[in-house]
Short mmCIF file of C-alpha atoms in Angstrom, two decimals:
data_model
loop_
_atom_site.label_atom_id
_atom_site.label_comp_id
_atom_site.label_asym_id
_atom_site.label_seq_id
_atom_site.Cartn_x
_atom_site.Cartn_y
_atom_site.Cartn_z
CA UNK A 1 -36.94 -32.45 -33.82
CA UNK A 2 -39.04 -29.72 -34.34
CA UNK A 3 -37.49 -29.08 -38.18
CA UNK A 4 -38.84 -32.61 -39.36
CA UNK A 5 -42.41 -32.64 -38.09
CA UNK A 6 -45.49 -30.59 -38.45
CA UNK A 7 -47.28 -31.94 -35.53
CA UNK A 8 -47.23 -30.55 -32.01
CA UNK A 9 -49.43 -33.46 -30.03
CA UNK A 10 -51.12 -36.77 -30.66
CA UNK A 11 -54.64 -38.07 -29.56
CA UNK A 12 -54.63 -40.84 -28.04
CA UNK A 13 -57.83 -42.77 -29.11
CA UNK A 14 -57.41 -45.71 -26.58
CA UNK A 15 -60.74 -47.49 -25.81
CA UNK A 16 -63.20 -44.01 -27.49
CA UNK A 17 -64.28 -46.80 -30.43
CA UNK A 18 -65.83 -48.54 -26.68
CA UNK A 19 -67.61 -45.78 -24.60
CA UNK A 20 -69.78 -47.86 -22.87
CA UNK A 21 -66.82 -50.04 -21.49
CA UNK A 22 -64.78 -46.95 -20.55
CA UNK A 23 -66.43 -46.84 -16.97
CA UNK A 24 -65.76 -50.61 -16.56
CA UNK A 25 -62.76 -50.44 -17.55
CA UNK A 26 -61.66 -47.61 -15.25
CA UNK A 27 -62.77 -49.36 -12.31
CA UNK A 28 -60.69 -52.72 -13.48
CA UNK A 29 -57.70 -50.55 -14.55
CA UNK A 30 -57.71 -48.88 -11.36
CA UNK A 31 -57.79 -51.85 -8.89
CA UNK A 32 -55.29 -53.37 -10.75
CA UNK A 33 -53.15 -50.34 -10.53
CA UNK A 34 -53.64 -50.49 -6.62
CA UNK A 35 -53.09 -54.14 -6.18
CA UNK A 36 -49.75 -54.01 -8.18
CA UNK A 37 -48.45 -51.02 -5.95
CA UNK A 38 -49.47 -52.43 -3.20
CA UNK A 39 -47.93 -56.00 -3.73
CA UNK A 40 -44.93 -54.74 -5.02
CA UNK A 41 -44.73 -52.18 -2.47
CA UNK A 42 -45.02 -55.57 0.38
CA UNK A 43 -42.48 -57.43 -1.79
CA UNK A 44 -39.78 -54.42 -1.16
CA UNK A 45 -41.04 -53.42 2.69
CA UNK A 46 -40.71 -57.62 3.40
CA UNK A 47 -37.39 -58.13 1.62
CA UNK A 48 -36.23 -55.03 3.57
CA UNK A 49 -37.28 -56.07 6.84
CA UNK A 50 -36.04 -59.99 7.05
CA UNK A 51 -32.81 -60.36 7.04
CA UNK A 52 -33.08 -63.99 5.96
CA UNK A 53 -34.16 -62.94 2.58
CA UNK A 54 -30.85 -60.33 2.13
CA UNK A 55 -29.21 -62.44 -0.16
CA UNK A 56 -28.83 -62.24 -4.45
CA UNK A 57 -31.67 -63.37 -5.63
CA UNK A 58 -34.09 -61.33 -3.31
CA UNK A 59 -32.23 -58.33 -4.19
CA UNK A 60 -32.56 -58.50 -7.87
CA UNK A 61 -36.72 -59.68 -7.20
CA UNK A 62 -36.38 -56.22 -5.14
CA UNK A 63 -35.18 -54.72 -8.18
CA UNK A 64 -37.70 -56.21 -10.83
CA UNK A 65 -40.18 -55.27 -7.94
CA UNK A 66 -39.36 -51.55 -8.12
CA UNK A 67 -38.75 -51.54 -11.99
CA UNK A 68 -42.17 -52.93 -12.69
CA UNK A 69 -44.12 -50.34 -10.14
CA UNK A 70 -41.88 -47.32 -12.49
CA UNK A 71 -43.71 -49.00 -15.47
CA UNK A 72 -47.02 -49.15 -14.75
CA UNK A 73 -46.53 -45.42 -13.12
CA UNK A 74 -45.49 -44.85 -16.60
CA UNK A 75 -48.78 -46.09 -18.30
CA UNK A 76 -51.49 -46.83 -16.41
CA UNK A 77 -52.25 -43.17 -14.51
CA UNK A 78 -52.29 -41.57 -17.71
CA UNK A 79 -54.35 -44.37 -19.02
CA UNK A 80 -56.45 -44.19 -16.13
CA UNK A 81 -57.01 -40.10 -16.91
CA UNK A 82 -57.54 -40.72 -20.19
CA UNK A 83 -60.75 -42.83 -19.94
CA UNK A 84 -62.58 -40.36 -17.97
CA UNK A 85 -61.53 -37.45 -19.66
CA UNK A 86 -62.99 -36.08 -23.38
CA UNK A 87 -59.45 -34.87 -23.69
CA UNK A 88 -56.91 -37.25 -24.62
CA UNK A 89 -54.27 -35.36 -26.21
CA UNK A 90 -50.92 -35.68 -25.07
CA UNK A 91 -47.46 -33.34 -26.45
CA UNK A 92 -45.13 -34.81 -28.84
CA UNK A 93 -42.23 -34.19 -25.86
CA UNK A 94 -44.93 -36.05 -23.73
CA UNK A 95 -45.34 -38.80 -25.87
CA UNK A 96 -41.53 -39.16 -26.18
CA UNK A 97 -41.43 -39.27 -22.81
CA UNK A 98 -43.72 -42.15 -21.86
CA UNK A 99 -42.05 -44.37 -24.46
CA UNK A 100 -38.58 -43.50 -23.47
CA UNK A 101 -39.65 -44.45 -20.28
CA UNK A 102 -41.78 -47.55 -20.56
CA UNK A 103 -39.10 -49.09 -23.12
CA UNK A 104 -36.51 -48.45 -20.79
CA UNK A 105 -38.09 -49.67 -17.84
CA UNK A 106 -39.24 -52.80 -20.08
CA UNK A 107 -35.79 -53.58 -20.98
CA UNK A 108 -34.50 -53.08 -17.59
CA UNK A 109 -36.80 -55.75 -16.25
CA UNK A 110 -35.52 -58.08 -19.24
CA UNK A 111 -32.42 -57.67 -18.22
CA UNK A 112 -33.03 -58.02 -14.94
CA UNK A 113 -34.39 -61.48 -15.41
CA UNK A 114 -31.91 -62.94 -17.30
CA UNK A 115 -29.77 -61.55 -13.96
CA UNK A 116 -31.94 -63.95 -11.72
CA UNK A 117 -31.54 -66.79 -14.18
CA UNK A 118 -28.02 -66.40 -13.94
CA UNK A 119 -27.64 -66.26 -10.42
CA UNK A 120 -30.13 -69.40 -9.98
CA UNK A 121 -27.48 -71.06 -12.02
CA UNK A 122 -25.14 -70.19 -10.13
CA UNK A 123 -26.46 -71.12 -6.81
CA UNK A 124 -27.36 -74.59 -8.27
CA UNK A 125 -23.73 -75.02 -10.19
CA UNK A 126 -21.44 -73.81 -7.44
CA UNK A 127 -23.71 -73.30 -3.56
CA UNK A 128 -20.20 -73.33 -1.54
CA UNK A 129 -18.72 -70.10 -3.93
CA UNK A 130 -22.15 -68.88 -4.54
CA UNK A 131 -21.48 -66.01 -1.97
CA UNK A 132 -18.09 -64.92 -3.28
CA UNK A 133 -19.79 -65.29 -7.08
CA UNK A 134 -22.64 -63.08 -6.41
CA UNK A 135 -21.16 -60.17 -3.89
CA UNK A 136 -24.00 -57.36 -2.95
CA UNK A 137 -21.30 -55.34 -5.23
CA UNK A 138 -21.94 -57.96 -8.26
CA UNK A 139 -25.43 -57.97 -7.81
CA UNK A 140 -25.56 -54.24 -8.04
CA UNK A 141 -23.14 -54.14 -11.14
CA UNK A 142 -25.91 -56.33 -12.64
CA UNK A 143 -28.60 -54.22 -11.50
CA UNK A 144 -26.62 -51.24 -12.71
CA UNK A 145 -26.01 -52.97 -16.14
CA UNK A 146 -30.02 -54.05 -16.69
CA UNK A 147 -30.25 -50.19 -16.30
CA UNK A 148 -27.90 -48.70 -18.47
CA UNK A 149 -28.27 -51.08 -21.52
CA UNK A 150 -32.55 -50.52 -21.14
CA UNK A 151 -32.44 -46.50 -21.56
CA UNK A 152 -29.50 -46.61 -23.93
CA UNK A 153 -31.78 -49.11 -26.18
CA UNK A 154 -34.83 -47.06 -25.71
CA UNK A 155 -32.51 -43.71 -26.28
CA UNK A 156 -32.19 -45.15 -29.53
CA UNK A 157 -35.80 -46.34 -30.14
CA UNK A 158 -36.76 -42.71 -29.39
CA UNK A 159 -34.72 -40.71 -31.61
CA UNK A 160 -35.05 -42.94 -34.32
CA UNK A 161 -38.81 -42.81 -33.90
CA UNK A 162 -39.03 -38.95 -33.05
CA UNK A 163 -36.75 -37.63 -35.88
CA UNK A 164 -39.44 -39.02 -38.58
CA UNK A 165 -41.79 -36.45 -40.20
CA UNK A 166 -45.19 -36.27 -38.87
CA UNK A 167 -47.73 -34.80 -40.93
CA UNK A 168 -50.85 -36.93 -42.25
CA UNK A 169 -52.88 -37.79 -38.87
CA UNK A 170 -52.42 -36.94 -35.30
CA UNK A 171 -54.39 -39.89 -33.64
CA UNK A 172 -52.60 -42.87 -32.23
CA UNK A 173 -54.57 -45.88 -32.17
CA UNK A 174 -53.39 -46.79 -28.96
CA UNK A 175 -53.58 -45.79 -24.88
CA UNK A 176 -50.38 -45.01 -24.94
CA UNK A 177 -47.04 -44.00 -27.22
CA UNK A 178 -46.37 -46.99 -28.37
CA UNK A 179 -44.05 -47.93 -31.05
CA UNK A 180 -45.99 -49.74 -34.01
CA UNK A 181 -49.12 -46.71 -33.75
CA UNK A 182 -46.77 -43.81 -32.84
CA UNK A 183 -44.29 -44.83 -36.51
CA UNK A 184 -48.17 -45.67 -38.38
CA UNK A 185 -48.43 -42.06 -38.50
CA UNK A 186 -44.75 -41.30 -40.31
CA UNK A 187 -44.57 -39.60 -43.64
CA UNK A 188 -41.08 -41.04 -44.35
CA UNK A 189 -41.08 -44.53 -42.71
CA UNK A 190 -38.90 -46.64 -43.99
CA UNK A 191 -37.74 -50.39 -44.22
CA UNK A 192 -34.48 -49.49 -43.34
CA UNK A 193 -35.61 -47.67 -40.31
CA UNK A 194 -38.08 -50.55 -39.79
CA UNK A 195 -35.43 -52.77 -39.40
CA UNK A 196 -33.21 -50.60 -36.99
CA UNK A 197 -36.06 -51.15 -34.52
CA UNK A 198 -36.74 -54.24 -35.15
CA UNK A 199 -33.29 -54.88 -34.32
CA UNK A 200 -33.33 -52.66 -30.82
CA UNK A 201 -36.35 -54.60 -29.77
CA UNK A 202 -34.76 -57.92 -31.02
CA UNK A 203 -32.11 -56.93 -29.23
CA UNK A 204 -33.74 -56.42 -25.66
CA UNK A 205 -36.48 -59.05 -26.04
CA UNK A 206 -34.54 -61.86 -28.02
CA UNK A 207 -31.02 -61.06 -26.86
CA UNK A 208 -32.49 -61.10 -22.49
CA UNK A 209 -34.35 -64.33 -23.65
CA UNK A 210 -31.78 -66.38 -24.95
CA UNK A 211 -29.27 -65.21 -22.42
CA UNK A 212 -32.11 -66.77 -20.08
CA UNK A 213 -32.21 -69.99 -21.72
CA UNK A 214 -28.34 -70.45 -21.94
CA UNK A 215 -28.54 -70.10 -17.73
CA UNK A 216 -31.52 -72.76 -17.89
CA UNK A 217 -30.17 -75.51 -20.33
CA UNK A 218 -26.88 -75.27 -18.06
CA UNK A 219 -29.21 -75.70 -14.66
CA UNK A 220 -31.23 -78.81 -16.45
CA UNK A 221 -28.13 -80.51 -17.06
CA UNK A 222 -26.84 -80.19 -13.78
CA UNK A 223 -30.02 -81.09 -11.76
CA UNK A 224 -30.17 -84.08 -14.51
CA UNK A 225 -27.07 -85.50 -13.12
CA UNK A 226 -27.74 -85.21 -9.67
CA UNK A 227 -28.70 -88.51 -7.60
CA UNK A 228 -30.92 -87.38 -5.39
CA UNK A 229 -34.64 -86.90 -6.37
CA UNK A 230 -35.40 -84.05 -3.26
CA UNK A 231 -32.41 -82.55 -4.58
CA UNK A 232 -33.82 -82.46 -7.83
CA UNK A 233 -36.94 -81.24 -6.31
CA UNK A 234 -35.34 -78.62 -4.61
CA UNK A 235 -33.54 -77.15 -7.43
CA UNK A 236 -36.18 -77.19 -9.54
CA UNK A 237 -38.74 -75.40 -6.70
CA UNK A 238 -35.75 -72.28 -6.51
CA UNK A 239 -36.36 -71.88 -10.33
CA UNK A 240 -40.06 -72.44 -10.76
CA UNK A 241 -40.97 -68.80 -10.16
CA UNK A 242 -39.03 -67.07 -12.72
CA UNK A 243 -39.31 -69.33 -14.70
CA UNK A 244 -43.24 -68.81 -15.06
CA UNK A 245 -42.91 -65.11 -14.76
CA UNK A 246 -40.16 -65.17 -17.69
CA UNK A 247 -42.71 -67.61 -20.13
CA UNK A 248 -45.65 -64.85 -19.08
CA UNK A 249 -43.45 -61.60 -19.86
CA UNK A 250 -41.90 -63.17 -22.91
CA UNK A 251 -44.94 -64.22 -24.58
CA UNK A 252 -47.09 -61.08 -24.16
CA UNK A 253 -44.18 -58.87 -25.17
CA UNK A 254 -43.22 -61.01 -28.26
CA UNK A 255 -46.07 -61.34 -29.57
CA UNK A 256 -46.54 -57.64 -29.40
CA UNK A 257 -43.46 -56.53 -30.53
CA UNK A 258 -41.89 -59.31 -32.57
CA UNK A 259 -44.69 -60.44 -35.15
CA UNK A 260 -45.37 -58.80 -38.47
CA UNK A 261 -48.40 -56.01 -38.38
CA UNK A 262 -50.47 -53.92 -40.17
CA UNK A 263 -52.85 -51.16 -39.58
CA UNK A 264 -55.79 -53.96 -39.05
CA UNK A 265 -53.91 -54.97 -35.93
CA UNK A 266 -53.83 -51.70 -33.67
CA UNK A 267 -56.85 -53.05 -31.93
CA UNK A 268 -55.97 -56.46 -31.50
CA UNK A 269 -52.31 -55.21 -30.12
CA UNK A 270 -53.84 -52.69 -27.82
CA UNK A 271 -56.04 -55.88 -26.57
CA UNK A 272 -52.58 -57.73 -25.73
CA UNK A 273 -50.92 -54.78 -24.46
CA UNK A 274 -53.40 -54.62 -22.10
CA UNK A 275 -52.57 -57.69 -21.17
CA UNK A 276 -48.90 -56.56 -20.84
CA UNK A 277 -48.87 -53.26 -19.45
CA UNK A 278 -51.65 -54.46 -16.49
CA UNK A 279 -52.19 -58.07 -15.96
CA UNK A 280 -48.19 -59.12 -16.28
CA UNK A 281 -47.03 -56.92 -13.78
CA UNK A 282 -50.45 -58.03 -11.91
CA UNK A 283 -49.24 -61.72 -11.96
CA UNK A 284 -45.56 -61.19 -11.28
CA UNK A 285 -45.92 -60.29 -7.32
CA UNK A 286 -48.69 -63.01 -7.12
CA UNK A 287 -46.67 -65.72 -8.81
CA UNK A 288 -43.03 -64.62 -6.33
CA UNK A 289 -45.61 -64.75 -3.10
CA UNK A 290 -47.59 -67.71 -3.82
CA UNK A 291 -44.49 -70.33 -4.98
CA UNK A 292 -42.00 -69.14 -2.38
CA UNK A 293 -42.89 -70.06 1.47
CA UNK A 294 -39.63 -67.72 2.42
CA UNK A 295 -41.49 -65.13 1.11
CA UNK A 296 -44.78 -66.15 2.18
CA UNK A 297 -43.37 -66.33 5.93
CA UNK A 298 -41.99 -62.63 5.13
CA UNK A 299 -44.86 -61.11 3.73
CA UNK A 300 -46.95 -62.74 6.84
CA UNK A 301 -44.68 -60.43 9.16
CA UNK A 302 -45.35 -57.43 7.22
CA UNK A 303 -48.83 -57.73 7.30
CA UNK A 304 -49.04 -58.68 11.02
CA UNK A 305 -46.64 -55.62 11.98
CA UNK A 306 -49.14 -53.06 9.71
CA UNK A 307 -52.11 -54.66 11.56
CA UNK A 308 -50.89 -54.59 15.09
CA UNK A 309 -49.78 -51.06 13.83
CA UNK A 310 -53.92 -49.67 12.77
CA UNK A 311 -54.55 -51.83 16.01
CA UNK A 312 -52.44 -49.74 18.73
CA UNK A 313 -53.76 -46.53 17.01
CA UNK A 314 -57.26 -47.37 16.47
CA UNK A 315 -57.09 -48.46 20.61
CA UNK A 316 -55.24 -44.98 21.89
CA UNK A 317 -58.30 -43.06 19.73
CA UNK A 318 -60.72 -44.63 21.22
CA UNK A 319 -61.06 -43.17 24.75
CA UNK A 320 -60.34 -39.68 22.57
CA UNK A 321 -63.97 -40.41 20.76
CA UNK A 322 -66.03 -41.56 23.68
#
């Protein structure tokens, strides 16, 4: 790598064109940031903890759960850094770093998804074999297989990226490495390569999507058929969750990473990916908790165990401090 590029690091210019709005922003980011640990965190300590909810489709939310936290860990703290500090240069093994990880992670959690849309089909299609179709060992094959295919794609996103010559400007308009700024800055860019990552991301993003909407068509015309309209209701009610967290992730990352740009677009990208990188992941957890009353119930018994937890301990300190 270090035979086809004359650049060592990249500054990332983020939000700098806004320095009034970097404070703001820091204090939004950063709440976020909390609020999605902390919700995902619940989601995994709740799914854990009730046994009620150890079946398929709670594992692989368990999963996305997880996968999304490793994301924003990916972005957002360095983000986070970035808008306080006057240094905002990051290493070119850095920079390969965060978007081998966040594309990775990102096609994980597509994959991952079009796992829960299968195995809502299946519950719908077949509920008496539904426990023989989707074993704990199936469930993890999937998991495994979300996984593998993610990093392999981004493997290749990477070294396709990171074996161009950089040698014009340093600065990525961007707050982090992402793809469309990080190739901007390429001596030797060139359709073909253009299309070999248009292609990988094609691949994750169109690929996990209509692998989705295969499983959905399929549970449409089944619930069409059936007689009863609770039945109907009820089917529908198991899919409505992912099915509004799959139209939110799909339509900030395709946008993003699907539509023809130019350089006149960094800013307006950066906009969305904020959007992507901060508010999905935000909305996810929110969406699982709020349209689910199994989880509801489950996340009620977390939070009543942590606060009859801070209550025994803030009761034996007390005669300590008097």
């Amino acid at each position: 790598m270090g035979n086809h590029t004359t650049v060592s690091s990249f500054l990332l210019w983020g939000f700098s064109s806004f320095p009034h709005l970097q404070g703001l922003l820091f204090v939004i980011v950063f709440f976020s940031h909390v609020t999605i640990l902390a919700s995902n965190m619940a989601i995994l300590v709740a799914i854990k903890l009730n046994h009620s909810l150890h079946i398929p489709m709670y594992f692989l939310l368990s999963g996305l759960s997880f996968s999304e936290t490793c994301t924003t860990v990916v972005i957002i703290p360095r983000m986070l850094v970035d808008l306080l500090s006057d240094n905002k240069t990051i290493s070119l093994p850095g920079c390969a770093a965060q978007m081998f990880f966040f594309f990775g992670l990102g096609g994980n959690n597509c994959f991952i998804m079009a796992a829960m849309s299968y195995d809502r089909y299946t519950a719908i299609h077949n509920p008496l074999h539904y426990p023989i179709l989707m074993t704990p060992k199936i469930c993890f094959q999937l998991m495994m297989a979300s996984f593998v295919t993610g990093m392999v794609v981004s493997l290749c996103i990477v070294l396709t990226i990171f074996n161009l010559s950089f040698c014009d400007s340093s600065t990525i308009q961007h707050f982090f490495c992402d793809m469309t700024p990080v190739v901007s800055l390429a001596c030797d860019y060139t359709f073909f390569q253009k299309m070999i990552l248009l292609a990988f991301s094609a691949f994750v993003l169109v690929g996990s999507f209509i692998l989705i909407m295969i499983s959905y068509v399929f549970i449409v015309a089944i619930v069409v058929k059936m007689r009863s309209a609770r039945g109907r209701y009820k089917a529908f009610s198991t899919c409505s969750s992912h099915l509004i967290v799959v139209c939110i992730h799909y339509g900030f990352a395709g946008f993003i990473y699907l539509r023809p740009k130019d350089s006149d677009s960094f800013c307006e990208d950066m906009l969305m990916s904020v959007t992507y990188t901060v508010l999905t992941p935000l909305l996810n957890p929110m969406v699982y908790s709020l349209r689910n009353k199994d989880m509801q119930i489950a996340l009620g018994k977390v939070v009543d165990t942590v606060c009859r937890f801070f209550s025994q301990v803030i009761s034996k300190r007390a005669p300590n401090t008097s």
